Short mmCIF file of C-alpha atoms in Angstrom, two decimals:
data_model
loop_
_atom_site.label_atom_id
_atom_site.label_comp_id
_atom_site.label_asym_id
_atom_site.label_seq_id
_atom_site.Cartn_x
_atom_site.Cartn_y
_atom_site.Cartn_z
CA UNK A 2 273.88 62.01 114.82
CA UNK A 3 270.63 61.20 116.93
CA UNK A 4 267.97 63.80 117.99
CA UNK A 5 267.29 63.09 121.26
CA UNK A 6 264.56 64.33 123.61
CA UNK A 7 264.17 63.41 127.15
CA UNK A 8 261.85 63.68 129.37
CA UNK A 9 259.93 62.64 132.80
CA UNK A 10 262.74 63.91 134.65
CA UNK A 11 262.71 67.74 136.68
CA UNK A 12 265.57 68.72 134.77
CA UNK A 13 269.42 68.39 135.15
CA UNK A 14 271.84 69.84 136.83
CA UNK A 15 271.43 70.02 140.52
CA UNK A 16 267.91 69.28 140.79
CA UNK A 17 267.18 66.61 143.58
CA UNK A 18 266.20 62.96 142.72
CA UNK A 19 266.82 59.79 141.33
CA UNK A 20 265.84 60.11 137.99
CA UNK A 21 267.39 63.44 138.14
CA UNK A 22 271.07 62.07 138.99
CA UNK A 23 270.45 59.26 136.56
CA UNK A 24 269.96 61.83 133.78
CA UNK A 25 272.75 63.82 135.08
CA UNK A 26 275.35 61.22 134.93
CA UNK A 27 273.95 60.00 132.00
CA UNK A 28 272.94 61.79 128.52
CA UNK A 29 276.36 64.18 129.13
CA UNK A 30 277.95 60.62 127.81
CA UNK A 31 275.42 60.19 125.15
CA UNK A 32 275.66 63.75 123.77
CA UNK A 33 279.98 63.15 124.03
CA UNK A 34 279.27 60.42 122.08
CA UNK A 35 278.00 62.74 118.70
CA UNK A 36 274.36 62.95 119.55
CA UNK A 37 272.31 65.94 119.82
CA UNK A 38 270.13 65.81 123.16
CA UNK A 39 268.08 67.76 124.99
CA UNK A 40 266.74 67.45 128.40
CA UNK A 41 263.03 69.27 128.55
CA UNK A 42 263.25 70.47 132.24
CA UNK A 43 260.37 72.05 134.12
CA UNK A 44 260.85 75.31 134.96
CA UNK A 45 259.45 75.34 138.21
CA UNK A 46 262.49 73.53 139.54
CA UNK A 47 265.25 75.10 137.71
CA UNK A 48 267.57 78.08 139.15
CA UNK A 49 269.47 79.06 136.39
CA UNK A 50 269.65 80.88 132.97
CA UNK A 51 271.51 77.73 131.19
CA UNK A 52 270.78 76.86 127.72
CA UNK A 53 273.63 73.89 127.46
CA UNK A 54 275.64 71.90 130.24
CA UNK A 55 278.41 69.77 129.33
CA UNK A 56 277.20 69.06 125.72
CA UNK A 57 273.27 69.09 126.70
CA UNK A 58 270.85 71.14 125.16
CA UNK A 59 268.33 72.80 128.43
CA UNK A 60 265.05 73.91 127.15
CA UNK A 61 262.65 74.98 129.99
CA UNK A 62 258.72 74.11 129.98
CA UNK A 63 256.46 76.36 132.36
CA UNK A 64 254.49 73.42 134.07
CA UNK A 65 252.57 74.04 137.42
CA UNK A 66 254.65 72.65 140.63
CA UNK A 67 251.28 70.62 141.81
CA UNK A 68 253.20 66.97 142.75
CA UNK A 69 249.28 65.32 141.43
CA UNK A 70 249.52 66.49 137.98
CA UNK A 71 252.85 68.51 137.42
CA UNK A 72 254.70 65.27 135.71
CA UNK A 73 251.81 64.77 133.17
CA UNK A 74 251.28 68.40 131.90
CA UNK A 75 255.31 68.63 131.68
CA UNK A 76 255.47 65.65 129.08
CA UNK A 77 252.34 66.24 127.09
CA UNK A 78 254.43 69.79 126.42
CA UNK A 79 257.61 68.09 126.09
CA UNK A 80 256.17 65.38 123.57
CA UNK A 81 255.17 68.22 121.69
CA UNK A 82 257.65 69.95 121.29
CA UNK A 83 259.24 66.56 120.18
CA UNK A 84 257.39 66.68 117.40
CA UNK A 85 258.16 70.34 116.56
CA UNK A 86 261.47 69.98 116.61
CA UNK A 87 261.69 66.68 114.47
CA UNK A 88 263.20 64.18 117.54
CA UNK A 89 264.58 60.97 116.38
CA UNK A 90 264.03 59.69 119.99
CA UNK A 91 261.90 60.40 122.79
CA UNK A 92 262.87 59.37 125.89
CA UNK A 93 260.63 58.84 128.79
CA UNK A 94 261.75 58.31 132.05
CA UNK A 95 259.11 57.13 134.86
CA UNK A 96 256.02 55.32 134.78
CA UNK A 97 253.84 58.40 135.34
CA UNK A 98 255.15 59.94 132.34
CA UNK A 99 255.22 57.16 130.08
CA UNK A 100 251.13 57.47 130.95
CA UNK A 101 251.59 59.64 127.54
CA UNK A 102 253.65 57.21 125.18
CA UNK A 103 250.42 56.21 123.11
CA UNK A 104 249.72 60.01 122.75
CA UNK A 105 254.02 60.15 121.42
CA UNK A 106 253.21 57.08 118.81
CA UNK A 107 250.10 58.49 117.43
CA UNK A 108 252.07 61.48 117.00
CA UNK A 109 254.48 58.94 114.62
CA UNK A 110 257.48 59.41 117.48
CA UNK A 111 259.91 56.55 118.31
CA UNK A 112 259.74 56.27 122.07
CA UNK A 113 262.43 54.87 124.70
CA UNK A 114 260.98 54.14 128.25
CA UNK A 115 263.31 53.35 131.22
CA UNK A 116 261.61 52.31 134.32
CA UNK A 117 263.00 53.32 137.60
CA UNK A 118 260.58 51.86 140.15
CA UNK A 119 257.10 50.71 140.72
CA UNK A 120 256.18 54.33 142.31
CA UNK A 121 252.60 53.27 142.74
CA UNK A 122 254.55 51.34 145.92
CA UNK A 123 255.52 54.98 147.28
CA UNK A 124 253.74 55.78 151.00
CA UNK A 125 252.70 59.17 149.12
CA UNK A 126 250.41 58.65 146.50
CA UNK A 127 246.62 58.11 147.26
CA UNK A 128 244.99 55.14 145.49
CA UNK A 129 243.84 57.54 142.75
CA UNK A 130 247.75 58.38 141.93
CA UNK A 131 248.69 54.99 142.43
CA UNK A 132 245.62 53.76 139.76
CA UNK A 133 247.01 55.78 137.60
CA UNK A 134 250.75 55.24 137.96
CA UNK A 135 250.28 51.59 137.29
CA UNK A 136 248.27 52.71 134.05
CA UNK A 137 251.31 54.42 133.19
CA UNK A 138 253.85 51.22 133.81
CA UNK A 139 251.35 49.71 131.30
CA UNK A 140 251.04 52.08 128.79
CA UNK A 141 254.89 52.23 128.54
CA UNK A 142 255.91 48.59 128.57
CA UNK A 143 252.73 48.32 125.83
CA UNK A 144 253.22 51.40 123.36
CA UNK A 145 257.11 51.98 124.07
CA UNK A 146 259.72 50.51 121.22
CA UNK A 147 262.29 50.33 123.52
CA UNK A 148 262.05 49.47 127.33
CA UNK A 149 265.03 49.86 130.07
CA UNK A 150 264.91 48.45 133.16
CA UNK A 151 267.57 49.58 136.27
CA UNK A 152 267.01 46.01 137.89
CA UNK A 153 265.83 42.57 137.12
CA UNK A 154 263.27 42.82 139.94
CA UNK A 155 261.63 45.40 137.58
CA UNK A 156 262.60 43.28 134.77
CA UNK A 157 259.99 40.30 136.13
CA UNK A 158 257.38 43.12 137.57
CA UNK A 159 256.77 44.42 133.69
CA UNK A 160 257.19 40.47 132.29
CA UNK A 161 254.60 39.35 135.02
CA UNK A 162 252.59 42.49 135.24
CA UNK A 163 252.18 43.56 131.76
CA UNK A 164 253.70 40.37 129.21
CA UNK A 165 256.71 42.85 127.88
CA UNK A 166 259.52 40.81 127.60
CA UNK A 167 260.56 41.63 123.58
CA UNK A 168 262.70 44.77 123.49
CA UNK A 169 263.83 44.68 127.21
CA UNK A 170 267.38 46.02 128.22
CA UNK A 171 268.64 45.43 131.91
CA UNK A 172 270.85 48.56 132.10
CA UNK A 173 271.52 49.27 135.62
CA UNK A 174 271.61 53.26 137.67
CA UNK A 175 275.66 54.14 137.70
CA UNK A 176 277.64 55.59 140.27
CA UNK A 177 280.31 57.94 138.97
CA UNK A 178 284.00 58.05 140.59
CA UNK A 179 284.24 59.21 144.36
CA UNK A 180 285.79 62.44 144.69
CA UNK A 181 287.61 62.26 148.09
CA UNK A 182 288.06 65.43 149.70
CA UNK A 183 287.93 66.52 153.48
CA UNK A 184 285.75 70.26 154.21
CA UNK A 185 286.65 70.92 157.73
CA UNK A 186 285.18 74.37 157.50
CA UNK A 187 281.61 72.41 156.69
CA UNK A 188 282.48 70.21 158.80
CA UNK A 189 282.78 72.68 161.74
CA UNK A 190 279.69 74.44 160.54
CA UNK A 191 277.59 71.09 161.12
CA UNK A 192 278.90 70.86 164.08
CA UNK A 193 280.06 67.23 163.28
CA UNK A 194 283.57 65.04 163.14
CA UNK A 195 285.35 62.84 160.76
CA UNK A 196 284.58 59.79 161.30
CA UNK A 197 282.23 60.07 163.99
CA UNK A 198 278.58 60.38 162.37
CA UNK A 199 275.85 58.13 160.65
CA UNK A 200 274.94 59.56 157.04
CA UNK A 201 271.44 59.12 155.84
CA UNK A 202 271.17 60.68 152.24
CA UNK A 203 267.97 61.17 150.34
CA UNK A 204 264.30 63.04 149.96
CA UNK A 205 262.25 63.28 152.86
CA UNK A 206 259.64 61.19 152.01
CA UNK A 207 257.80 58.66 154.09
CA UNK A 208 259.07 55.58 151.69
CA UNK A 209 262.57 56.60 152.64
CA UNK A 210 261.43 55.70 156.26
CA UNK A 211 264.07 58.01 157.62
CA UNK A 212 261.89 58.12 160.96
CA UNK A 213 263.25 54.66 161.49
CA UNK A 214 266.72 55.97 161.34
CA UNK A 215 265.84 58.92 163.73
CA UNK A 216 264.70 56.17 166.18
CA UNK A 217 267.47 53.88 166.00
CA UNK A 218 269.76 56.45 166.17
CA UNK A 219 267.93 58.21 169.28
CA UNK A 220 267.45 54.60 170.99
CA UNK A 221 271.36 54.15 170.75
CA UNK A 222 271.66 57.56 172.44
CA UNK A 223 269.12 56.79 175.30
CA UNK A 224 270.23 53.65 176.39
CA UNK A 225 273.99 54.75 176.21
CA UNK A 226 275.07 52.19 173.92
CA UNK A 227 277.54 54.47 171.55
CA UNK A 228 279.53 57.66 172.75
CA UNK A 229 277.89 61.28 172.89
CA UNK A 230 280.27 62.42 170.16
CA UNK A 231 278.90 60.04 167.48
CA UNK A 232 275.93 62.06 165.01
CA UNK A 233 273.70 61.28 162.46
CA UNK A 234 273.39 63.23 159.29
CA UNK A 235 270.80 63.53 157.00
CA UNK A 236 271.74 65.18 153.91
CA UNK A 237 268.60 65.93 152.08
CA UNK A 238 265.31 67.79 151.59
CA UNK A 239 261.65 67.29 150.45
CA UNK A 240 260.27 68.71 147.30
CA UNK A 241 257.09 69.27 148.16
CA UNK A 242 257.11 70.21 152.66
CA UNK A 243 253.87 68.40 154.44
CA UNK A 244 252.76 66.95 157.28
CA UNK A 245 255.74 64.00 156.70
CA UNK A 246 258.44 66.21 156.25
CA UNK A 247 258.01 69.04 158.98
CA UNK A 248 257.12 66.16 161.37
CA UNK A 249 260.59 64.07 160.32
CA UNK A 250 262.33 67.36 161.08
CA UNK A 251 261.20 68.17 164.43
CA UNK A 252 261.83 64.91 165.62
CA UNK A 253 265.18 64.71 163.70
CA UNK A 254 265.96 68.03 165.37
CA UNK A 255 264.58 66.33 169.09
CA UNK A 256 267.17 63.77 168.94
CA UNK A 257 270.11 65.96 167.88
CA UNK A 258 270.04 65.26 164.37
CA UNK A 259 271.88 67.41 161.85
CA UNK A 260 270.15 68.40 158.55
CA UNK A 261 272.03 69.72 155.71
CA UNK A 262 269.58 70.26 153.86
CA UNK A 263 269.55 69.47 149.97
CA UNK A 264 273.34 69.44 149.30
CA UNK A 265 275.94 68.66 146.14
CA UNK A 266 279.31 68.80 144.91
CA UNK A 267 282.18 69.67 147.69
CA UNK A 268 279.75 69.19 150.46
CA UNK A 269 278.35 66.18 149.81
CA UNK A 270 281.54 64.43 148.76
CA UNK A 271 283.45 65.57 152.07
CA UNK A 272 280.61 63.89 153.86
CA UNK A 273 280.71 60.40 152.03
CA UNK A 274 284.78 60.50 152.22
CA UNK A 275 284.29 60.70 155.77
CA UNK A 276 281.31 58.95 157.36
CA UNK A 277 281.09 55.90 159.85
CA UNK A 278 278.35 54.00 157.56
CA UNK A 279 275.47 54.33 155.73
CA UNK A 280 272.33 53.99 156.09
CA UNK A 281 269.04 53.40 153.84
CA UNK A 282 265.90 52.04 155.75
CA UNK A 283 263.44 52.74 152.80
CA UNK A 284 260.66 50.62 151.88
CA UNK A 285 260.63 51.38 148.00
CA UNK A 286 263.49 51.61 145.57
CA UNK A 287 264.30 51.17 141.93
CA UNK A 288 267.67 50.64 142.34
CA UNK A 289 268.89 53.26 144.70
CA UNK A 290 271.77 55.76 143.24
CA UNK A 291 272.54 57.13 147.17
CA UNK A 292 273.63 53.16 148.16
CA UNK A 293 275.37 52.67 145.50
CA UNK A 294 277.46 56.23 146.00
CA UNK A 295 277.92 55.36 149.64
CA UNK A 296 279.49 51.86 148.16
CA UNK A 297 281.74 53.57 145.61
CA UNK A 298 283.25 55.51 148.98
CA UNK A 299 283.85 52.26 150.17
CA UNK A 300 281.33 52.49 153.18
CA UNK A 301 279.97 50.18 155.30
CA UNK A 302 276.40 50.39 154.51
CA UNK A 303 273.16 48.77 156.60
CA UNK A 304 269.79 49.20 154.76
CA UNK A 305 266.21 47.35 154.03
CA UNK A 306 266.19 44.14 152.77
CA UNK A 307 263.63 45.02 149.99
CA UNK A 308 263.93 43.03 146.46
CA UNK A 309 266.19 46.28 145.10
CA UNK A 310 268.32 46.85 147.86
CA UNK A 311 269.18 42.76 147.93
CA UNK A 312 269.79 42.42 144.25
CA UNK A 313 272.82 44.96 144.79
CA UNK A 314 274.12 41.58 147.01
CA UNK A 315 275.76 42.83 149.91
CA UNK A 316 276.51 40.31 152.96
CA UNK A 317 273.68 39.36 154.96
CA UNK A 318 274.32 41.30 158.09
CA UNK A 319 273.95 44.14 156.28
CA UNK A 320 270.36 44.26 155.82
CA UNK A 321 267.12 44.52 157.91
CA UNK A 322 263.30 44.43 157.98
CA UNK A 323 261.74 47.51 157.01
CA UNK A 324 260.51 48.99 160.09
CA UNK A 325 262.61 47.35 162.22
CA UNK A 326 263.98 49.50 164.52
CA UNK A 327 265.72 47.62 167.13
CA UNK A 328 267.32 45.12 164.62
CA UNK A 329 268.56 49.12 162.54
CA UNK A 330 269.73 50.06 166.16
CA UNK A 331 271.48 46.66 166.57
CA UNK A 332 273.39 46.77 163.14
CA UNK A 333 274.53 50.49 163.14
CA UNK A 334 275.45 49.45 167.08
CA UNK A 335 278.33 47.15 165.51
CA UNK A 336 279.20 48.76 162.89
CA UNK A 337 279.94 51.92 165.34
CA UNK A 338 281.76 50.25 167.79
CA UNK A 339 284.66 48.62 165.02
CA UNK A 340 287.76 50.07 164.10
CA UNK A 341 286.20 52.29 161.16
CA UNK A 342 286.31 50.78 158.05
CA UNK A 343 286.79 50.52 154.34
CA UNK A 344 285.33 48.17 151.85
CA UNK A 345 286.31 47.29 148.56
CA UNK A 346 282.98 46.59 146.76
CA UNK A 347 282.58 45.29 142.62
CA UNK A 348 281.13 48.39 140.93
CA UNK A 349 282.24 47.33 137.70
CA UNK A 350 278.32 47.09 136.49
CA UNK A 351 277.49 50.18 137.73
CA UNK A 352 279.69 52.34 135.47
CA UNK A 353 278.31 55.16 133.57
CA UNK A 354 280.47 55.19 130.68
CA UNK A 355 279.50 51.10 130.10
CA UNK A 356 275.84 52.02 130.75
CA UNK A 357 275.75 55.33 127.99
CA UNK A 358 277.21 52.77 125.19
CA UNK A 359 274.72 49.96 126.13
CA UNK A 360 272.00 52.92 125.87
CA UNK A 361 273.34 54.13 122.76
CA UNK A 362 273.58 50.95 121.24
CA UNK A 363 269.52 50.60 121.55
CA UNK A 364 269.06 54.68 119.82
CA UNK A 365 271.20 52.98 116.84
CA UNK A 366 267.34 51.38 116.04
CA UNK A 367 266.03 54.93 115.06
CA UNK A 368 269.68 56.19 113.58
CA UNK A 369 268.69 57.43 110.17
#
């Protein structure tokens, strides 16, 4: 049995974000594979009294909810306690965190980084944040034992960017099984029919570019070109509300835009079962967990043509320009006006139970 401590994640379960689905889905597995893990989540976020979830130990760190400096404070305390508690493995997720893996060696810790994104690419962070993001991509691929990349786009970046190639593992974000089920009581709470709505799912942040949904979907509206009964639906909140946010709202809520706010489970699934497409406009992406959910429901699915969204390799006329509203418009246009569809997409690489073993295999290097 392993010791394993992670961290650079809010905390698991039902805690909004990539990194926080990733960990979700993933060290369950690795602790139902005989190891002993335990997710260091930050309290701020968390709104319940567990201790253990499906084989995962919970501890909760007090860390202030300040989106500048929050991340930081919450590993230097979780690296800590690393030490206290005797960890075989640390496990950093993020390149802000892993801003702190010299600070886990000196302390004589074996570290694990996976990297889930250049985030010094997100609209949010002011060149100060994004100075020091990129310090923490280098301190990670530079100090860590063990590096994990979601994509081989961030598989060159670090080669390119910081000359770590030795100790590199492509393991890609998983999708777990769709759970089809209809909700017609949600359903008539939204407002909203099978069959007949766009679904946009993820935080309201500007890199999402979920304006440039609102606008393609409200330029279809004004110029006629799909019936009055078709929606869009954003499922999704912001963790931090600003200017971006309560401005995304109001105009979502202008153009007749429903907004579930953050949603899981029974709710969420009903909505993927049962939605026309999908759609992800963003501008920055690791390898996005929402696309690859909306492609285990077999929807069609239109989104950016950024480096992570193409490596997934859907067909061509699936993808657009970032920013490019009329061309978004254009594509959601067709897809609209066919017979609704199903698509039977490979997801064979994206399976969690194929990615827990491949991340087990590389905590067998610190096994005692």
């Amino acid at each position: 049995m392993i010791k394993i401590i992670v961290t650079g994640t809010r905390g698991i379960p039902n805690i909004m974000g990539g990194v926080e689905t990733h960990c979700e889905e993933l060290f369950p597995r690795i602790a139902a594979l005989g190891h002993d893990v335990i997710v260091i989540r930050r309290k701020s976020y968390v709104h319940d009294d567990l201790t253990e979830w499906k084989g995962v130990r919970l501890v909760d760190i007090e860390t202030p909810k300040k989106k500048s400096f929050e991340a930081i404070i919450h590993t230097f305390r979780a690296i800590n306690k690393a030490k206290k508690v005797g960890a075989d493995v640390l496990h950093i997720n993020a390149i802000g965190p892993a801003l702190l893996v010299p600070y886990a060696k000196l302390l004589g810790l074996k570290v694990v980084f996976t990297h889930h994104g250049p985030d010094y690419d997100r609209d949010k962070w002011g060149l100060a944040a994004k100075t020091m993001l990129k310090l923490g991509e280098s301190m990670g691929c530079k100090f860590a034992d063990h590096v994990i990349v979601i994509s081989n786009v961030i598989k060159n970046l670090i080669a390119e960017r910081c000359g770590r190639t030795k100790n590199v593992h492509l393991i890609y974000n998983g999708v777990p099984e769709p759970e089809i089920c209809d909700y017609s009581e949600y359903f008539e709470e939204l407002g909203i029919e099978m069959g007949k709505y766009i679904l946009g799912m993820c935080r309201f942040v500007p890199e999402k570019h979920l304006h440039d949904l609102v606008d393609s979907f409200a330029k279809l509206k004004t110029e006629h070109r799909i019936s009055d009964d078709i929606r869009l639906v954003l499922a999704g909140d912001t963790d931090f509300e600003d200017d971006y946010s309560m401005n995304l709202k109001k105009k979502a809520k202008n153009s007749g835009v429903v907004l579930t706010g953050f949603i899981r489970g029974r709710k969420l699934h009903s909505l993927l079962t049962n939605a026309l497409c999908y759609s992800l406009p963003s501008s920055h992406e690791g390898l996005p967990i929402s696309l690859l959910e909306a492609m285990s429901y077999r929807l069609p699915v239109i989104t950016s043509a950024i480096p992570a969204n193409l490596e997934v390799g859907l067909p061509a006329e699936c993808y657009h320009e970032v920013g490019d509203v009329e061309t978004l418009a254009a594509k959601l246009e067709a897809v609209i006006k066919k017979p609704l569809q199903r698509i039977d997409y490979d997801m064979s690489k994206y399976n969690w139970d194929v990615i827990a073993q491949q991340v087990a295999e590389i905590y067998k290097d610190f096994g005692k």
